[in-house]
Coordinates of C-alpha atoms in Angstrom, one line a residue:
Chain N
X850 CA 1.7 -20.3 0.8
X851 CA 0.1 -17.9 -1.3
X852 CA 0.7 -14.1 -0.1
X853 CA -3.5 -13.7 -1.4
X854 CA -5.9 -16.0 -1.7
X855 CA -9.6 -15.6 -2.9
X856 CA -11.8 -17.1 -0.4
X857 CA -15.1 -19.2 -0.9
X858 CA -16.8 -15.9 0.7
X859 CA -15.5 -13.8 -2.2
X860 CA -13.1 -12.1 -0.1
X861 CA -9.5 -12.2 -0.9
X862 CA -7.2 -13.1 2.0
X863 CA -4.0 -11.7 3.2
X864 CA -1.4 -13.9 4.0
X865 CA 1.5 -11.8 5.1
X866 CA 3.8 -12.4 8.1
X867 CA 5.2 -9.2 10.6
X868 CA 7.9 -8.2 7.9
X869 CA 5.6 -8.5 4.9
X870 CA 3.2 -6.0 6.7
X871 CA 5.9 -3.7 7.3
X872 CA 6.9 -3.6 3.9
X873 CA 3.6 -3.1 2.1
X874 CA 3.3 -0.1 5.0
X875 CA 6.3 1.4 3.8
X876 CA 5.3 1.0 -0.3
X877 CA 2.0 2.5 0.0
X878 CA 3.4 5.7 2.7
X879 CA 6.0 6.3 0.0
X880 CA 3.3 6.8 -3.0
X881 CA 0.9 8.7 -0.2
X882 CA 3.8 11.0 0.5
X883 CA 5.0 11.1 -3.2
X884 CA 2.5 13.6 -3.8
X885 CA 4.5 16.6 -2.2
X886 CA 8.0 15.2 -2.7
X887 CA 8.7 16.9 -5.4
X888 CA 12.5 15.3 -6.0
X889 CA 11.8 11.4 -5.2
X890 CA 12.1 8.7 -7.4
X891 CA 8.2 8.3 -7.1
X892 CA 7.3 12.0 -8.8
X893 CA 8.3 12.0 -12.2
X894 CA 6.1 8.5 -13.3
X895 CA 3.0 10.1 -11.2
X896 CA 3.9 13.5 -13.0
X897 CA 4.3 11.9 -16.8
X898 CA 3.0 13.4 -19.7
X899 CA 0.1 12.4 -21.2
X900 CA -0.1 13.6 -24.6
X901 CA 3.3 14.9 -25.4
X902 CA 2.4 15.7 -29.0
X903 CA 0.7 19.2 -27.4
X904 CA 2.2 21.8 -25.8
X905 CA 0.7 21.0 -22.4
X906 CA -1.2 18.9 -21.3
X907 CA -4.7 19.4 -19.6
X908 CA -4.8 21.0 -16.3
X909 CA -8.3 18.9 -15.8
X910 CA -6.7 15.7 -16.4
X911 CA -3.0 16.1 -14.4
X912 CA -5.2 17.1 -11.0
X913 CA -7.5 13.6 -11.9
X914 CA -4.5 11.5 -12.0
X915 CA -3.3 13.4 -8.8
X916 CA -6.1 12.9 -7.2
X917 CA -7.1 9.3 -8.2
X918 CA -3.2 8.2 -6.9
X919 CA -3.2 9.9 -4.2
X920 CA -6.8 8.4 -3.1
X921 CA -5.9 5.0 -4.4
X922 CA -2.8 4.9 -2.1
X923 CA -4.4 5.9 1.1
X924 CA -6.9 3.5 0.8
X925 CA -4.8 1.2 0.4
X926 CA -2.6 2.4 3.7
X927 CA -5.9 2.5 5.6
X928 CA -6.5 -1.2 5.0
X929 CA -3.0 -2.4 4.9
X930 CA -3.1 -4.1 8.2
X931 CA -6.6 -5.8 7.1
X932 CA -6.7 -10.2 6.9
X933 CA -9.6 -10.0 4.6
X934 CA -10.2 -7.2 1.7
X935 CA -13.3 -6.7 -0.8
X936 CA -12.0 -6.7 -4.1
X937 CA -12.1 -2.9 -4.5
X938 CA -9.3 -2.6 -1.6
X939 CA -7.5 -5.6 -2.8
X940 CA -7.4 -3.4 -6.4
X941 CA -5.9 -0.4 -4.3
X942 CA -3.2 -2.6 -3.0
X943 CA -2.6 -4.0 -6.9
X944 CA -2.8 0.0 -8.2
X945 CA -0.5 1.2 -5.7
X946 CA 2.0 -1.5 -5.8
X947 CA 2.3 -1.6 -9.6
X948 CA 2.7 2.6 -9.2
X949 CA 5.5 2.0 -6.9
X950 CA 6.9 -1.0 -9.0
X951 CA 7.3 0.9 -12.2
X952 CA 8.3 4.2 -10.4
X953 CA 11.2 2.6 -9.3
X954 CA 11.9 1.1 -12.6
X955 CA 11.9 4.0 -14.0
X956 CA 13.8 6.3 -11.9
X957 CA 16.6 4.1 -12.5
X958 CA 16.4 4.1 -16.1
X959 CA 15.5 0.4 -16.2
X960 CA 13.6 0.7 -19.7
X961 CA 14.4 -2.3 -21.1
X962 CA 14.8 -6.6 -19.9
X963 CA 18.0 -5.9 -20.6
X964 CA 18.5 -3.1 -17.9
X965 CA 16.2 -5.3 -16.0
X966 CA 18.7 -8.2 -16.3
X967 CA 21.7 -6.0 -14.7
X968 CA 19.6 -4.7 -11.5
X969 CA 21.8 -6.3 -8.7
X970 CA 21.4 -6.8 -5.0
X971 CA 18.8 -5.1 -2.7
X972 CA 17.2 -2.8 -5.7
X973 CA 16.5 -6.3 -7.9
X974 CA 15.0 -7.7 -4.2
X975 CA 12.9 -4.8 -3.8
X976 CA 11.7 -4.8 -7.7
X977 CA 11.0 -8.8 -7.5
X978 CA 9.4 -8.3 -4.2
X979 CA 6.9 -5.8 -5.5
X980 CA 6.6 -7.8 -8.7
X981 CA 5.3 -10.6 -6.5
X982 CA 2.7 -8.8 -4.6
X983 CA 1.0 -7.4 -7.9
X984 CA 1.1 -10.7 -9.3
X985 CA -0.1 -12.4 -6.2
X986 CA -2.7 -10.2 -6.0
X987 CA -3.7 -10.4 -10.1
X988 CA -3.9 -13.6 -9.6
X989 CA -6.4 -14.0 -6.2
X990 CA -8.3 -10.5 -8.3
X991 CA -8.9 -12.8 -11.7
X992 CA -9.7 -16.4 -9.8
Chain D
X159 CA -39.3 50.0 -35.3
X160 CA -36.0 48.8 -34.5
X161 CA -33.8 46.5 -37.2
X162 CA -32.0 44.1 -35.1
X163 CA -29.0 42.8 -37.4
X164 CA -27.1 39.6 -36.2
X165 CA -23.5 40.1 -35.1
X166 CA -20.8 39.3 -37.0
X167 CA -19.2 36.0 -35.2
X168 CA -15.9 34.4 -36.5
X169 CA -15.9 31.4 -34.9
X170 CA -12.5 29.5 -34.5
X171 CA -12.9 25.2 -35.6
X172 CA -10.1 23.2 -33.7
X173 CA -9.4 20.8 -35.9
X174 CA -8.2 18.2 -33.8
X175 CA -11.0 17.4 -32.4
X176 CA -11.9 15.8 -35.2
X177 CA -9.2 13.6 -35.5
X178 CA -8.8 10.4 -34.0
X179 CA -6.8 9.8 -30.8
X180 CA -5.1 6.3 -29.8
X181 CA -4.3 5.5 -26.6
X182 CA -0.9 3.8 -26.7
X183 CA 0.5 1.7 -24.1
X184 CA 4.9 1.3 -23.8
X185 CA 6.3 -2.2 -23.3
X186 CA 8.4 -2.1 -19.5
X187 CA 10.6 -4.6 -18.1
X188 CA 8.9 -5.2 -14.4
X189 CA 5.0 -5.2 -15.2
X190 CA 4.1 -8.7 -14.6
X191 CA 2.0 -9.7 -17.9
X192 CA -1.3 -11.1 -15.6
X193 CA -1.3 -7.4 -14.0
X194 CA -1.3 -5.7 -17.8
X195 CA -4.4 -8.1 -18.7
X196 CA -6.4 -7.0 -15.9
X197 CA -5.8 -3.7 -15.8
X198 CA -7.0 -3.8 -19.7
X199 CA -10.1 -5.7 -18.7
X200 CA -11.0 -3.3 -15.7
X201 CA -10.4 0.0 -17.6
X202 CA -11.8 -0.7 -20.7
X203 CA -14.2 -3.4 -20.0
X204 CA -12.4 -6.0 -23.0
X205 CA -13.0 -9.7 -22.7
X206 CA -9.8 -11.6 -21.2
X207 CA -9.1 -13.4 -25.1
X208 CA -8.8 -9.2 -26.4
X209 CA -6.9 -8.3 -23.5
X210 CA -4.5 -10.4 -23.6
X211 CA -3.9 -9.9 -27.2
X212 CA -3.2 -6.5 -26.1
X213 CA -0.9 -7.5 -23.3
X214 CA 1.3 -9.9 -25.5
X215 CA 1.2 -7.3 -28.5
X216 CA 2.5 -4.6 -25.7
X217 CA 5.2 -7.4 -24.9
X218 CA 6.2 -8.9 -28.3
X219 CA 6.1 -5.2 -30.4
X220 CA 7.2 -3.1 -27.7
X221 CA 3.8 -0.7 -27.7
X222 CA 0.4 -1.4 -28.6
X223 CA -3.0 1.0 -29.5
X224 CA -5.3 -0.4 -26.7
X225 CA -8.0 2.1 -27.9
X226 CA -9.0 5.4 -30.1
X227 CA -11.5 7.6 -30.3
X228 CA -12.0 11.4 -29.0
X229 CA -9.4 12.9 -27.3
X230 CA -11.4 13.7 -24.1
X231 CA -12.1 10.0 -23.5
X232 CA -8.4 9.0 -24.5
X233 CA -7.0 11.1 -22.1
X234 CA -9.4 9.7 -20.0
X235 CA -7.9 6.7 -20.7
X236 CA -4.4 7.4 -20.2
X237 CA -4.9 8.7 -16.7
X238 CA -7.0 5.5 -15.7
X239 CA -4.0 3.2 -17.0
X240 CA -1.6 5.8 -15.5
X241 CA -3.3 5.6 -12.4
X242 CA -3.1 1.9 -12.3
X243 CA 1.2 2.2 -13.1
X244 CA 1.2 1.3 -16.8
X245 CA 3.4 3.6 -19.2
X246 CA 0.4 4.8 -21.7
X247 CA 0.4 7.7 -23.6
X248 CA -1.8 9.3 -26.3
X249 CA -1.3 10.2 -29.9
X250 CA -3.2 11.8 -32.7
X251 CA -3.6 9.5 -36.2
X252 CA -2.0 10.5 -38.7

């Protein structure tokens, strides 16, 4: 069974057991909580620069992206025990999934397929686990 | 009667605003390739075909210029896709 599926009503249901639940919980508290965790694995993707050819970039534009993760991701936690979500909420899952996905990617320097290809035993579950939800939910989003 | 003489102002261009600015966005290993397309369709409002030309350009050369234009709006942009967990960047044309 699909994990989403976009109903007749337009609304896209949730098809996730106890566990799955619990995970997507725990995903979308770690990028709510990212915020003021300075040190996690989470921070430095949220915090990237984005244009590095200045000397800093614009205070405006850092406290947007803030603000618009930090939203996203407690939308998302708000409505992560939901059976049925409108497609904005379904997007907040996608956002803060993906956000978590490449975070952990990144903190452990997996740039490349070819890092990718090495990841071993409960990080490469974790990875392919998230991967599965954001394409899960791409895919209930776009039909 | 009083001669009112305007001010001397020296007024200061920044010349990169009026450059160009491209939004770039970095090939990663975990992105599924459905996610990139949509995330190019809802940010910049592209038909599917030109986003996923995008997506597989991203793939295939490793980055791609998904959009130019001021440097306000790019930076716009780049928080959007940020926002949404895709490595993007922006860079002034040469």
């Amino acid at each position: 069974m699909r994990p989403f599926r976009r109903r007749r009503d337009g609304q896209i249901a949730v098809n996730l057991n106890d566990a799955g639940r619990d995970f997507v919980r725990h995903v979308f508290r770690e990028i709510v909580a990212a915020e003021y965790d300075d040190d996690g694995v989470i921070h430095p993707v949220i915090y990237a620069r984005i244009t590095p050819g200045l000397d800093h970039d614009d205070p405006t534009r850092l406290f947007e992206r803030q603000q618009e993760v930090s939203s996203v991701a407690q939308r998302a936690l708000q409505t992560c025990d939901d059976d049925l979500l409108n497609d904005s909420d379904a997007w907040a899952w996608l956002r803060t999934i993906q956000v978590a996905l490449r975070s952990h990617a990144f903190g452990r320097d997996i740039r490349t397929a070819q890092d990718y290809q090495q990841v071993e035993g409960d990080l490469r579950v974790y990875l392919e686990s998230l991967q599965y939800l954001a394409w899960g939910l791409a895919r209930a989003l776009s039909s | 009667m009083t001669t009112i003489t305007s001010p001397h102002i020296d007024t200061v261009v920044d010349h990169q605003l009026d450059k160009v600015w491209k939004v770039i966005v970095l090939d990663d290993p975990v992105t599924p390739m459905l996610v990139v397309t949509m995330v190019f369709q809802k940010v910049f409002g592209y038909p599917k075909e030109k986003a996923e030309f995008l997506m597989l350009t991203v793939h295939h050369e490793g980055r791609a210029i998904v959009w130019s234009g001021e440097r306000e709006r790019a930076e716009h942009f780049c928080v959007a896709l940020h926002s949404h967990g895709l490595l993007a960047t922006v860079e002034q044309e040469d």
